Short mmCIF file of C-alpha atoms in Angstrom, two decimals:
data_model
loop_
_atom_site.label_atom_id
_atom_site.label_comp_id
_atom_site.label_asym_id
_atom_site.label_seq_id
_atom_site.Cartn_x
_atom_site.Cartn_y
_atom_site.Cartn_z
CA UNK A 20 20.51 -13.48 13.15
CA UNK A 21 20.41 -16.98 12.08
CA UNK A 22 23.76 -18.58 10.95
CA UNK A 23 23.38 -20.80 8.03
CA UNK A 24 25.23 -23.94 8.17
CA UNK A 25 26.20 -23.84 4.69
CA UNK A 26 28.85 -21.25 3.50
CA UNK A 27 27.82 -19.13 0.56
CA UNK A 28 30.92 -20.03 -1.43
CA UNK A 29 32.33 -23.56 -0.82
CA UNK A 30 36.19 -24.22 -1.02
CA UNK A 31 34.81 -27.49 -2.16
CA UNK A 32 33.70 -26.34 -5.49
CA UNK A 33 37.09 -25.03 -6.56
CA UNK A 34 39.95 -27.51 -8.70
CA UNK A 35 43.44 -27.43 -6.67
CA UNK A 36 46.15 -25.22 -8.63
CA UNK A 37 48.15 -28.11 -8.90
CA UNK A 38 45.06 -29.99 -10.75
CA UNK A 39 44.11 -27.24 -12.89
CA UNK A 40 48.11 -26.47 -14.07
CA UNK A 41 48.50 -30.70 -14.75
CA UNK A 42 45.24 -30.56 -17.03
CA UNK A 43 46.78 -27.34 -18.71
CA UNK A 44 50.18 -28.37 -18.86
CA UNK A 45 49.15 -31.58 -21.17
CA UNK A 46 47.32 -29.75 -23.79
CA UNK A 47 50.34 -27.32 -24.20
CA UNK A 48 52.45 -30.72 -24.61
CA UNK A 49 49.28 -31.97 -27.00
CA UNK A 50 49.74 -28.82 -29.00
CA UNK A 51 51.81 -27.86 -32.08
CA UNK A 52 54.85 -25.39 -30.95
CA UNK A 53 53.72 -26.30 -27.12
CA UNK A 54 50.73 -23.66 -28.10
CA UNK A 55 47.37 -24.91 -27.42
CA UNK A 56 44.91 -23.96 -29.67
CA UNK A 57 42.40 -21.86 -29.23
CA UNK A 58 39.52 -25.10 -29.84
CA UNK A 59 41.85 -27.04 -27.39
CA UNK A 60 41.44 -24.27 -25.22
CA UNK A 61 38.13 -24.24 -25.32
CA UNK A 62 37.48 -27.71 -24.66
CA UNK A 63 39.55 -27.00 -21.28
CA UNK A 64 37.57 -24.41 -19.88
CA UNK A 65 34.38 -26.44 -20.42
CA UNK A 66 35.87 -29.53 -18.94
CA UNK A 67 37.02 -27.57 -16.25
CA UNK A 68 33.52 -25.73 -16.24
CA UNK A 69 31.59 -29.25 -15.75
CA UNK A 70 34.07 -30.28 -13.16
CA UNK A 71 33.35 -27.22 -11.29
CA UNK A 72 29.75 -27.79 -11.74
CA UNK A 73 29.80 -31.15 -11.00
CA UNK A 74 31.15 -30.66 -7.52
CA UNK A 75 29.17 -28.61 -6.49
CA UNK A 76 25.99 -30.74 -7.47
CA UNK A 77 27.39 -33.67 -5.55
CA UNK A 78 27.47 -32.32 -2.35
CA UNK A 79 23.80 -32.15 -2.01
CA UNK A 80 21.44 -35.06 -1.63
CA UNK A 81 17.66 -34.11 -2.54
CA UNK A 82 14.97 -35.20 -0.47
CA UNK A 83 11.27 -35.22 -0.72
CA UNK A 84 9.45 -32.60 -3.24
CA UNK A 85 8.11 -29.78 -2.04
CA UNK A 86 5.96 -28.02 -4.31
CA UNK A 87 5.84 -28.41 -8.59
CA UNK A 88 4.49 -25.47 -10.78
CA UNK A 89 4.73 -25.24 -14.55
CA UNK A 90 8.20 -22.87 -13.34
CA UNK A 91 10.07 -24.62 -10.99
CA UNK A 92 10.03 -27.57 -8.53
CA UNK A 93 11.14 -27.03 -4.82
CA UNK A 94 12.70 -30.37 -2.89
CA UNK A 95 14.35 -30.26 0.43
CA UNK A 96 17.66 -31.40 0.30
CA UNK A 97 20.67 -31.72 2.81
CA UNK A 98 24.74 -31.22 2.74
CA UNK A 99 25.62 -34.90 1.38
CA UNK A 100 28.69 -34.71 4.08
CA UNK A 101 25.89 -33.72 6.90
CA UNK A 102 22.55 -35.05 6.63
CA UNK A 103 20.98 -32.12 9.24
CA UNK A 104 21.76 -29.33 7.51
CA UNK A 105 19.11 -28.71 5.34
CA UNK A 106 18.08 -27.20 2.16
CA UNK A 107 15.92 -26.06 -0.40
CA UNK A 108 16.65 -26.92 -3.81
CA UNK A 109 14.77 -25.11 -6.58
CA UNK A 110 14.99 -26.69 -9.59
CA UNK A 111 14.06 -23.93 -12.25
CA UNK A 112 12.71 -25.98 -15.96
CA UNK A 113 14.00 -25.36 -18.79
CA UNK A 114 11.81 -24.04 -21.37
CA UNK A 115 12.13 -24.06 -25.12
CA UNK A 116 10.51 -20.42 -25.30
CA UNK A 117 13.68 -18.69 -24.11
CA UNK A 118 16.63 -18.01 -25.40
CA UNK A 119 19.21 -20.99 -23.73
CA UNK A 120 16.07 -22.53 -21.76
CA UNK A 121 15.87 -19.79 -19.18
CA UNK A 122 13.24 -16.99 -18.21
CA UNK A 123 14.38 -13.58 -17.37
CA UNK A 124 13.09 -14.48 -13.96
CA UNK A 125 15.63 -17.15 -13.48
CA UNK A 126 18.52 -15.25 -14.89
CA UNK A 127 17.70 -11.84 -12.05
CA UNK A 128 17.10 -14.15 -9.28
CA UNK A 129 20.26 -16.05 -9.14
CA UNK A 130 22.29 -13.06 -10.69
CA UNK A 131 20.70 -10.61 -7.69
CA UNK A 132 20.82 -13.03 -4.87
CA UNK A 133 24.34 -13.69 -5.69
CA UNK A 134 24.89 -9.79 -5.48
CA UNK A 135 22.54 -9.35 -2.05
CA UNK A 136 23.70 -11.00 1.29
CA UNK A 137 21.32 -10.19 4.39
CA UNK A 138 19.49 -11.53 7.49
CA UNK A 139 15.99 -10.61 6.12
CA UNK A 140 17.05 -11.63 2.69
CA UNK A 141 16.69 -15.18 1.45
CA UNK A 142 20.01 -16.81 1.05
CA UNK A 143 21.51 -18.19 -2.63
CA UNK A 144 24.03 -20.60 -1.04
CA UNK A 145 24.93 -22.15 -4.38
CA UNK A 146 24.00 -22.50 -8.64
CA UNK A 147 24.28 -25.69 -10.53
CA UNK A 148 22.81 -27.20 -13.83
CA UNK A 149 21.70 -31.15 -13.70
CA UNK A 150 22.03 -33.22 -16.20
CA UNK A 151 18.87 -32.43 -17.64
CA UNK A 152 20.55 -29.16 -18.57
CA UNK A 153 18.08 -27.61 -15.27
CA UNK A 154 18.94 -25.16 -13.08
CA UNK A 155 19.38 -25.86 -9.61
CA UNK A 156 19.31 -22.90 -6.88
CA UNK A 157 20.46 -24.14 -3.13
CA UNK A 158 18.55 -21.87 -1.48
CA UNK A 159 18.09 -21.29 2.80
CA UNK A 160 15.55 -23.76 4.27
CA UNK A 161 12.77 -21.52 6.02
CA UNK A 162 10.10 -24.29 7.17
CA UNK A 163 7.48 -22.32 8.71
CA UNK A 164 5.66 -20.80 5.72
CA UNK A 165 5.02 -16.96 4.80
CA UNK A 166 3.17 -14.10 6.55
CA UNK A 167 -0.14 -14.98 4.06
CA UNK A 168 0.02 -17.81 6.05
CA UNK A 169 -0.08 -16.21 9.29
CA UNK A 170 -2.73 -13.61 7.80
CA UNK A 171 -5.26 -15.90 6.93
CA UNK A 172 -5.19 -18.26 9.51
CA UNK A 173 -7.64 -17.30 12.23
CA UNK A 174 -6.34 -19.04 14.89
CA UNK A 175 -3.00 -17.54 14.81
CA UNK A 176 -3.74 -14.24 17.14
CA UNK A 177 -0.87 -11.36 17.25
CA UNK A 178 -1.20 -7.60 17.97
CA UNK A 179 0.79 -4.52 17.24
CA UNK A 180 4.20 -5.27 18.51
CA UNK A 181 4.29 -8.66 16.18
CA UNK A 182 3.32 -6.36 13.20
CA UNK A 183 6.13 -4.32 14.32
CA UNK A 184 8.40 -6.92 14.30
CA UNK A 185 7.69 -8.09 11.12
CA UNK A 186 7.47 -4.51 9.46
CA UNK A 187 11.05 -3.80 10.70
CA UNK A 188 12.08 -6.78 9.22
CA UNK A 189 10.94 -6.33 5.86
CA UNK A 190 11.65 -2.81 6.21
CA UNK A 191 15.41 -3.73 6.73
CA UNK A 192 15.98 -6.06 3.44
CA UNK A 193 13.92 -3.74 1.49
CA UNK A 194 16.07 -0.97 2.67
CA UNK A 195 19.24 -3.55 1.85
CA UNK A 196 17.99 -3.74 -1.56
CA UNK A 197 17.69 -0.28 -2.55
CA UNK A 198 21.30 0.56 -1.10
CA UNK A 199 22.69 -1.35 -3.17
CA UNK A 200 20.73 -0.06 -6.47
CA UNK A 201 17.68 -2.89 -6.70
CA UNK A 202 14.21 -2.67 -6.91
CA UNK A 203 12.24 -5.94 -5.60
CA UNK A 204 9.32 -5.23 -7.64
CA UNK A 205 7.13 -7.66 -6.09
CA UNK A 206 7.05 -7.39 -2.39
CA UNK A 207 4.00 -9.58 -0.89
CA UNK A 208 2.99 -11.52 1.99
CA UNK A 209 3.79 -14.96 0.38
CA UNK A 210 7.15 -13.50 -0.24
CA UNK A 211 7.84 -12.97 3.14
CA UNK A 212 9.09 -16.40 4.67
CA UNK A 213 9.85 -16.76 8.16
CA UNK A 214 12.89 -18.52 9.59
CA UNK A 215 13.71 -21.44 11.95
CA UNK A 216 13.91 -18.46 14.39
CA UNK A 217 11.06 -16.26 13.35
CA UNK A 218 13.10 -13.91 11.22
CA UNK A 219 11.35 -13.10 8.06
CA UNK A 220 13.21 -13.01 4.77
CA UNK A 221 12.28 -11.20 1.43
CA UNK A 222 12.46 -13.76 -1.45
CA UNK A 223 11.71 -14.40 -4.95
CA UNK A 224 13.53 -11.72 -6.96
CA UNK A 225 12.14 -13.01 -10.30
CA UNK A 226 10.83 -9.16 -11.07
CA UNK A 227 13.94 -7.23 -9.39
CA UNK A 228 16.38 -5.21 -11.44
CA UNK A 229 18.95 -2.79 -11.03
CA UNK A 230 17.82 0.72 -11.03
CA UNK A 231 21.15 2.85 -11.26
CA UNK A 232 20.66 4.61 -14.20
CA UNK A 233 18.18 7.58 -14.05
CA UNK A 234 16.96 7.67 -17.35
CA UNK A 235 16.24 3.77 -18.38
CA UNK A 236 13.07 3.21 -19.38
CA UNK A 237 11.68 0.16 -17.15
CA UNK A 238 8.57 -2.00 -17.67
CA UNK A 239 5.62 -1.37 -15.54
CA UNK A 240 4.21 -4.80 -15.89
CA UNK A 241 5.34 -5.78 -12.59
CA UNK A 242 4.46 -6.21 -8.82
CA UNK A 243 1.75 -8.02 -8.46
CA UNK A 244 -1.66 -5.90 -8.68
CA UNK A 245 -3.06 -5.80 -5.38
CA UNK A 246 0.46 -4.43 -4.19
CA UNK A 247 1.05 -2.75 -7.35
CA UNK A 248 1.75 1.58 -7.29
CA UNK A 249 -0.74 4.15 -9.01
CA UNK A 250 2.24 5.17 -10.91
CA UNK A 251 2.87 1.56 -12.28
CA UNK A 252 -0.72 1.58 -12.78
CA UNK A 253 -1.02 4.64 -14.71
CA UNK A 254 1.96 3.68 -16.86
CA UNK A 255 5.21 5.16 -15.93
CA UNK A 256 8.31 4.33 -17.73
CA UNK A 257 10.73 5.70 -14.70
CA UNK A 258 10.61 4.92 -11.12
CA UNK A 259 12.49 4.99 -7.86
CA UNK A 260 12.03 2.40 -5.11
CA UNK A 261 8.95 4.36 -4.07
CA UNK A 262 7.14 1.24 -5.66
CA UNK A 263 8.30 -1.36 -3.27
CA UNK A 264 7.67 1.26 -0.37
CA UNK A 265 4.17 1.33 -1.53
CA UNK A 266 3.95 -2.91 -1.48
CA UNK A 267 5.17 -2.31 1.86
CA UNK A 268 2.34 -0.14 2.60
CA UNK A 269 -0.34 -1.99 1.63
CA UNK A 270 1.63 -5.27 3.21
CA UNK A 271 1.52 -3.15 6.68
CA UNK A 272 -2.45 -2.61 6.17
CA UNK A 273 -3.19 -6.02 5.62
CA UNK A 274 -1.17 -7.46 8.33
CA UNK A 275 -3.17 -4.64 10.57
CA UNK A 276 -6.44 -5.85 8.59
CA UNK A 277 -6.06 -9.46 7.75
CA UNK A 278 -7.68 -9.05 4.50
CA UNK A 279 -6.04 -7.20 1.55
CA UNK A 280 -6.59 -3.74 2.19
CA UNK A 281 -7.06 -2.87 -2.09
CA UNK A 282 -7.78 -6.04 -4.03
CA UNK A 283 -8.93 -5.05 -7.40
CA UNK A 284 -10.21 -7.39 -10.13
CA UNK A 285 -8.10 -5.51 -13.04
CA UNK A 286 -5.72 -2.77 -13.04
CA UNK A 287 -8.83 -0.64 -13.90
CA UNK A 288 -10.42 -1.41 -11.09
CA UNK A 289 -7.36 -1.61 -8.95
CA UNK A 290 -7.06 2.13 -9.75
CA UNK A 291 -10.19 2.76 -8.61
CA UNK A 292 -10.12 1.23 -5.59
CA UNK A 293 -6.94 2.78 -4.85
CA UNK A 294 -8.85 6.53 -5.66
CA UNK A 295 -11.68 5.49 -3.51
CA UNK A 296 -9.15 4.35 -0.52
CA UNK A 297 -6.68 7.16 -0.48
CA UNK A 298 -7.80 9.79 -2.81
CA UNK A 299 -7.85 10.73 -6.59
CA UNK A 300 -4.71 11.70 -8.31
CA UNK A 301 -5.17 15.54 -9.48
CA UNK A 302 -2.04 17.61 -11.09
CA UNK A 303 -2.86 19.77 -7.62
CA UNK A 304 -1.44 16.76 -5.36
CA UNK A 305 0.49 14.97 -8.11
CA UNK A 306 1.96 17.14 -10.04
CA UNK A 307 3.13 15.38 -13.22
CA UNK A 308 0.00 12.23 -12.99
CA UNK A 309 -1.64 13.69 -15.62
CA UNK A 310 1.08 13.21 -18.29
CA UNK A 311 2.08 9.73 -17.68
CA UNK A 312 0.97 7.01 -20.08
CA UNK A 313 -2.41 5.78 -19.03
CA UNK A 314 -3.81 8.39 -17.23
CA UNK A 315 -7.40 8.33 -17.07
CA UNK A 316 -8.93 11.76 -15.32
CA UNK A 317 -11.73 10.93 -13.25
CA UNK A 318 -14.98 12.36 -13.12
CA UNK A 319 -15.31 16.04 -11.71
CA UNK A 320 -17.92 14.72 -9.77
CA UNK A 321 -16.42 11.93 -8.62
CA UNK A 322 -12.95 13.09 -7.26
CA UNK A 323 -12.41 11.75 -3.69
CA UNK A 324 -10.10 14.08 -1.72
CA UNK A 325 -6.99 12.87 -0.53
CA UNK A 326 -7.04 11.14 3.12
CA UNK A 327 -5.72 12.42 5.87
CA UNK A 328 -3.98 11.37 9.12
CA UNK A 329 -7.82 10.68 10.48
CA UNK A 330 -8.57 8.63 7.86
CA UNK A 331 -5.57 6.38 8.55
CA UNK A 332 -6.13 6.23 11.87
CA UNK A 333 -9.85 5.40 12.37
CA UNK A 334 -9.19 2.64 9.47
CA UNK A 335 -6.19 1.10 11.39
CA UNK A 336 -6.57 1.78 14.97
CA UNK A 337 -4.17 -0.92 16.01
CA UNK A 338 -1.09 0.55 14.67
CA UNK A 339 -1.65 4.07 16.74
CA UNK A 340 -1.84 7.76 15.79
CA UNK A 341 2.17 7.10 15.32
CA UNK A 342 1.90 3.84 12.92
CA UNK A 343 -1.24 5.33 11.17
CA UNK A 344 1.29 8.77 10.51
CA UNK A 345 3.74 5.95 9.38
CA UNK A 346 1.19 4.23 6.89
CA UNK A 347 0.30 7.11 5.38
CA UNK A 348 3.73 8.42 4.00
CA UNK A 349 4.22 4.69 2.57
CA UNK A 350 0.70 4.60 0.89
CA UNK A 351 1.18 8.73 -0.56
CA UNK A 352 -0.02 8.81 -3.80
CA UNK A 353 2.58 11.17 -5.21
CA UNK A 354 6.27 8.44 -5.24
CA UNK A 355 8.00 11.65 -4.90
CA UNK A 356 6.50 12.30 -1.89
CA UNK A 357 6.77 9.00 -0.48
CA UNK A 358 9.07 7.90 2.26
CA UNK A 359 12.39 6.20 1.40
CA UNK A 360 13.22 3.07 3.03
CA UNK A 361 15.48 4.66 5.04
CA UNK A 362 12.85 7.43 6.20
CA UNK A 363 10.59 4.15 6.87
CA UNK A 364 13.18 3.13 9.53
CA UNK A 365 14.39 6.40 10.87
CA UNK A 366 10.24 6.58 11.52
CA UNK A 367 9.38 7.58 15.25
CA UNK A 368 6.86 4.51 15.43
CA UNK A 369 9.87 1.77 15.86
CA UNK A 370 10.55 3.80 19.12
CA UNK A 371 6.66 4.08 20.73
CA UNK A 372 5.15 1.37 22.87
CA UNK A 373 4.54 -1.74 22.32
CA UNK A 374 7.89 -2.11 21.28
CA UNK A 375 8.98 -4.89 18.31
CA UNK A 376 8.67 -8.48 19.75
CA UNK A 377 11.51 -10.44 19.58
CA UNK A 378 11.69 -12.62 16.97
CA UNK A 379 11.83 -16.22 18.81
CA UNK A 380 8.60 -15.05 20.25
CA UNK A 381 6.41 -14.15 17.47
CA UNK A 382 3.28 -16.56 16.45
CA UNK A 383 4.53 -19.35 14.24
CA UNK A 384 2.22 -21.97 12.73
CA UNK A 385 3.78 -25.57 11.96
CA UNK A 386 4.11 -27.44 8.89
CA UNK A 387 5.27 -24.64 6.71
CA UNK A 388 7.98 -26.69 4.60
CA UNK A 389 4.96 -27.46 1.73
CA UNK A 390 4.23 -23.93 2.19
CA UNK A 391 7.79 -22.62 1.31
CA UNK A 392 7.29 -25.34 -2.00
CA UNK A 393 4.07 -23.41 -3.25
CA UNK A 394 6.05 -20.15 -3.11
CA UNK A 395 9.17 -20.92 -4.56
CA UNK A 396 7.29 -23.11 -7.32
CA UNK A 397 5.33 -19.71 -8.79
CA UNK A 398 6.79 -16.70 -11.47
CA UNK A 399 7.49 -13.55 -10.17
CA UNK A 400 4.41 -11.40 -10.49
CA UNK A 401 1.88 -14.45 -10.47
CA UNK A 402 -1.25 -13.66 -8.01
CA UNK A 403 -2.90 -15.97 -5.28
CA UNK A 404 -6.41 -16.66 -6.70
CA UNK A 405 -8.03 -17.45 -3.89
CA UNK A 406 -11.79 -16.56 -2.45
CA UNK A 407 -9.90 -15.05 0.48
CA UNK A 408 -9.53 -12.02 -1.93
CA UNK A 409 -13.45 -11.44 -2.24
CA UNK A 410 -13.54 -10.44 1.38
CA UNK A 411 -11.32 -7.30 0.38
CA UNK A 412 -13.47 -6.47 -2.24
CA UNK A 413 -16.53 -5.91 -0.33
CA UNK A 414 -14.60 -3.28 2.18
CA UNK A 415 -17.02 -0.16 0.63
CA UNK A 416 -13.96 2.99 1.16
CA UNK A 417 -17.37 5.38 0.61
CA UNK A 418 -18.93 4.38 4.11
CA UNK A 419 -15.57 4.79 5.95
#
């Protein structure tokens, strides 16, 4: 595990008692009847407030940008007191459309990273506003990129026990998350950035919210399509973290793959694809499918049955008859049938040969800083338009 050099909460960024009771003391002696009032009060706690805010903003120097989107803008930066230990700074804009200048997405990710502290999730070391009223998130530096990265580039080579490695990462944060009551919602290869050290870490929790209450109706607009569920898909109001297992899924295909295993143009034909890959939902192996939202029964004569272990297996040889078992309780179309995060690493496949490489040994590629920029620039939810994605599209499930 990789120890950060910055601590999550500084004793830096706090007022001494004795500072805090002197400021205090002379607006009681200010005040009628040695009461303050309450506007005089007021005024305290935002001068203390700025104080606060302002010390923490001072003890980080920005460097050179690293990525700009219409969202944010990413910059490396460094403690001002210790020039190597670097940064990034995400500096989210403010907009006019929301209510104080912030998105949603800004308001979950700092308030869930603040709540979430783990080796394979991306660490929130501090929060503070500029003086261009923006938000500033002092975020871990991970310079070498994201797995898409490592997907796509063809002269990176790895094999089963690196996809291993990685899985059991990501299965561990994900696992992190839903112990402690949040859903990611938008789990991804180019949210998956790799360490100094190798060790991948789950960021951008612009989509992720708590999921405690049972009965909460939640949005299904979220995870980004190619990774998205057939439940989301289809509608449903209520859902478990059996959505981010299924990300995880179809992450652990394409990493097998290297091309996006279902890539569909629009959530109609992401639904399809996803029927022609693993079978059609039917109330006779989803009970329930046919009453959610959006439903759309397929042709009789066009109902594919659901795959088995064989299927899984001849389409991902690489990952075994043990890893292809694995796969396929991830990628189950029914979410109550679905393995947990904690089934996913209690799974027999960690345990088979090859085992997991270590992590200072799996296949890195340089220059991954302006990488980390491009990631931490986008929205929650927003997709990679690239022509990398046409590939997928022309894998025809029908001849398999």
């Amino acid at each position: 595990m990789a120890v950060s050099p910055l601590p999550t909460r500084s004793p830096s960024t706090t007022l001494s008692t004795s500072n805090t009771a002197f400021r205090l003391k002379g607006v009681a002696a200010r005040s009628p009847g040695n009461a303050p009032s309450p506007q005089i009060l007021q005024n305290a706690d935002r001068e203390l407030t700025e104080q606060l805010n302002d010390n923490v903003r001072q003890r980080y120097m920005k460097d050179k940008k690293l990525g700009e989107g219409t969202y944010a803008i990413v910059y490396l930066g460094h403690l001002r007191t210790e020039p190597s230990s670097l940064v990034a700074i995400k500096k989210i804009k403010v907009n006019a459309e929301y209510k104080d200048g912030l998105s949603m997405d800004a308001i979950r990710e700092v308030k869930y990273l603040q709540e979430l502290s783990h080796p394979n999730i991306i660490a929130l070391h501090d929060v503070f506003s500029s003086k261009d009223q923006n938000l500033n998130l002092v975020l871990e530096y991970l310079p070498l990129g994201d797995l898409e990265m490592l997907i796509k580039d063809g002269n990176i080579h790895y094999g089963a026990a690196d996809v291993k490695a990685w899985m059991g990462m990501l299965a561990r944060g994900v696992w992190f998350c839903h112990e402690n009551f949040i859903l990611h919602r938008d789990i991804k290869p180019n949210n998956l950035l790799i360490a100094t050290d190798g060790e991948v870490k789950l960021a951008d929790f612009g989509l992720a919210r708590s999921f405690a209450d049972p009965y909460l109706n939640m949005t299904h607009q979220v995870i980004t399509r190619w990774y998205r569920p057939p439940e989301l898909l289809y509608g449903a109001r209520q859902y478990s973290g059996a959505v981010d297992i299924w990300s995880m899924g179809i992450v652990f295909a394409e990493l097998l793959l290297r091309v996006p295993f279902v890539a569909g143009n629009s959530d109609l034909d992401q639904i399809t694809k996803i029927c022609e890959a693993f079978g059609t939902p039917t109330e006779e192996n989803w009970p329930g499918v046919t009453k959610l939202p959006t439903y759309i029964p397929a042709d009789k004569g066009h109902i594919v049955p659901v795959q088995g272990r064989d299927f899984f297996l001849r389409q991902f040889p690489t990952a075994g008859p043990v890893g292809a078992d694995l796969l396929m309780s991830m990628c189950t179309l029914n979410p109550s049938k679905r393995s947990t995060a904690c089934q996913v690493l209690q799974h027999r496949w960690w345990f088979t040969e090859p085992r997991p490489t270590n992590k200072e040994d799996l296949p890195r590629k340089a220059g991954g800083s302006q990488k980390m920029g491009s990631d931490l620039t986008r929205k929650g939810g927003e997709l990679d338009d690239s022509p990398f994605k046409d590939t997928a599209r022309q894998l025809d499930f029908n001849a398999m």
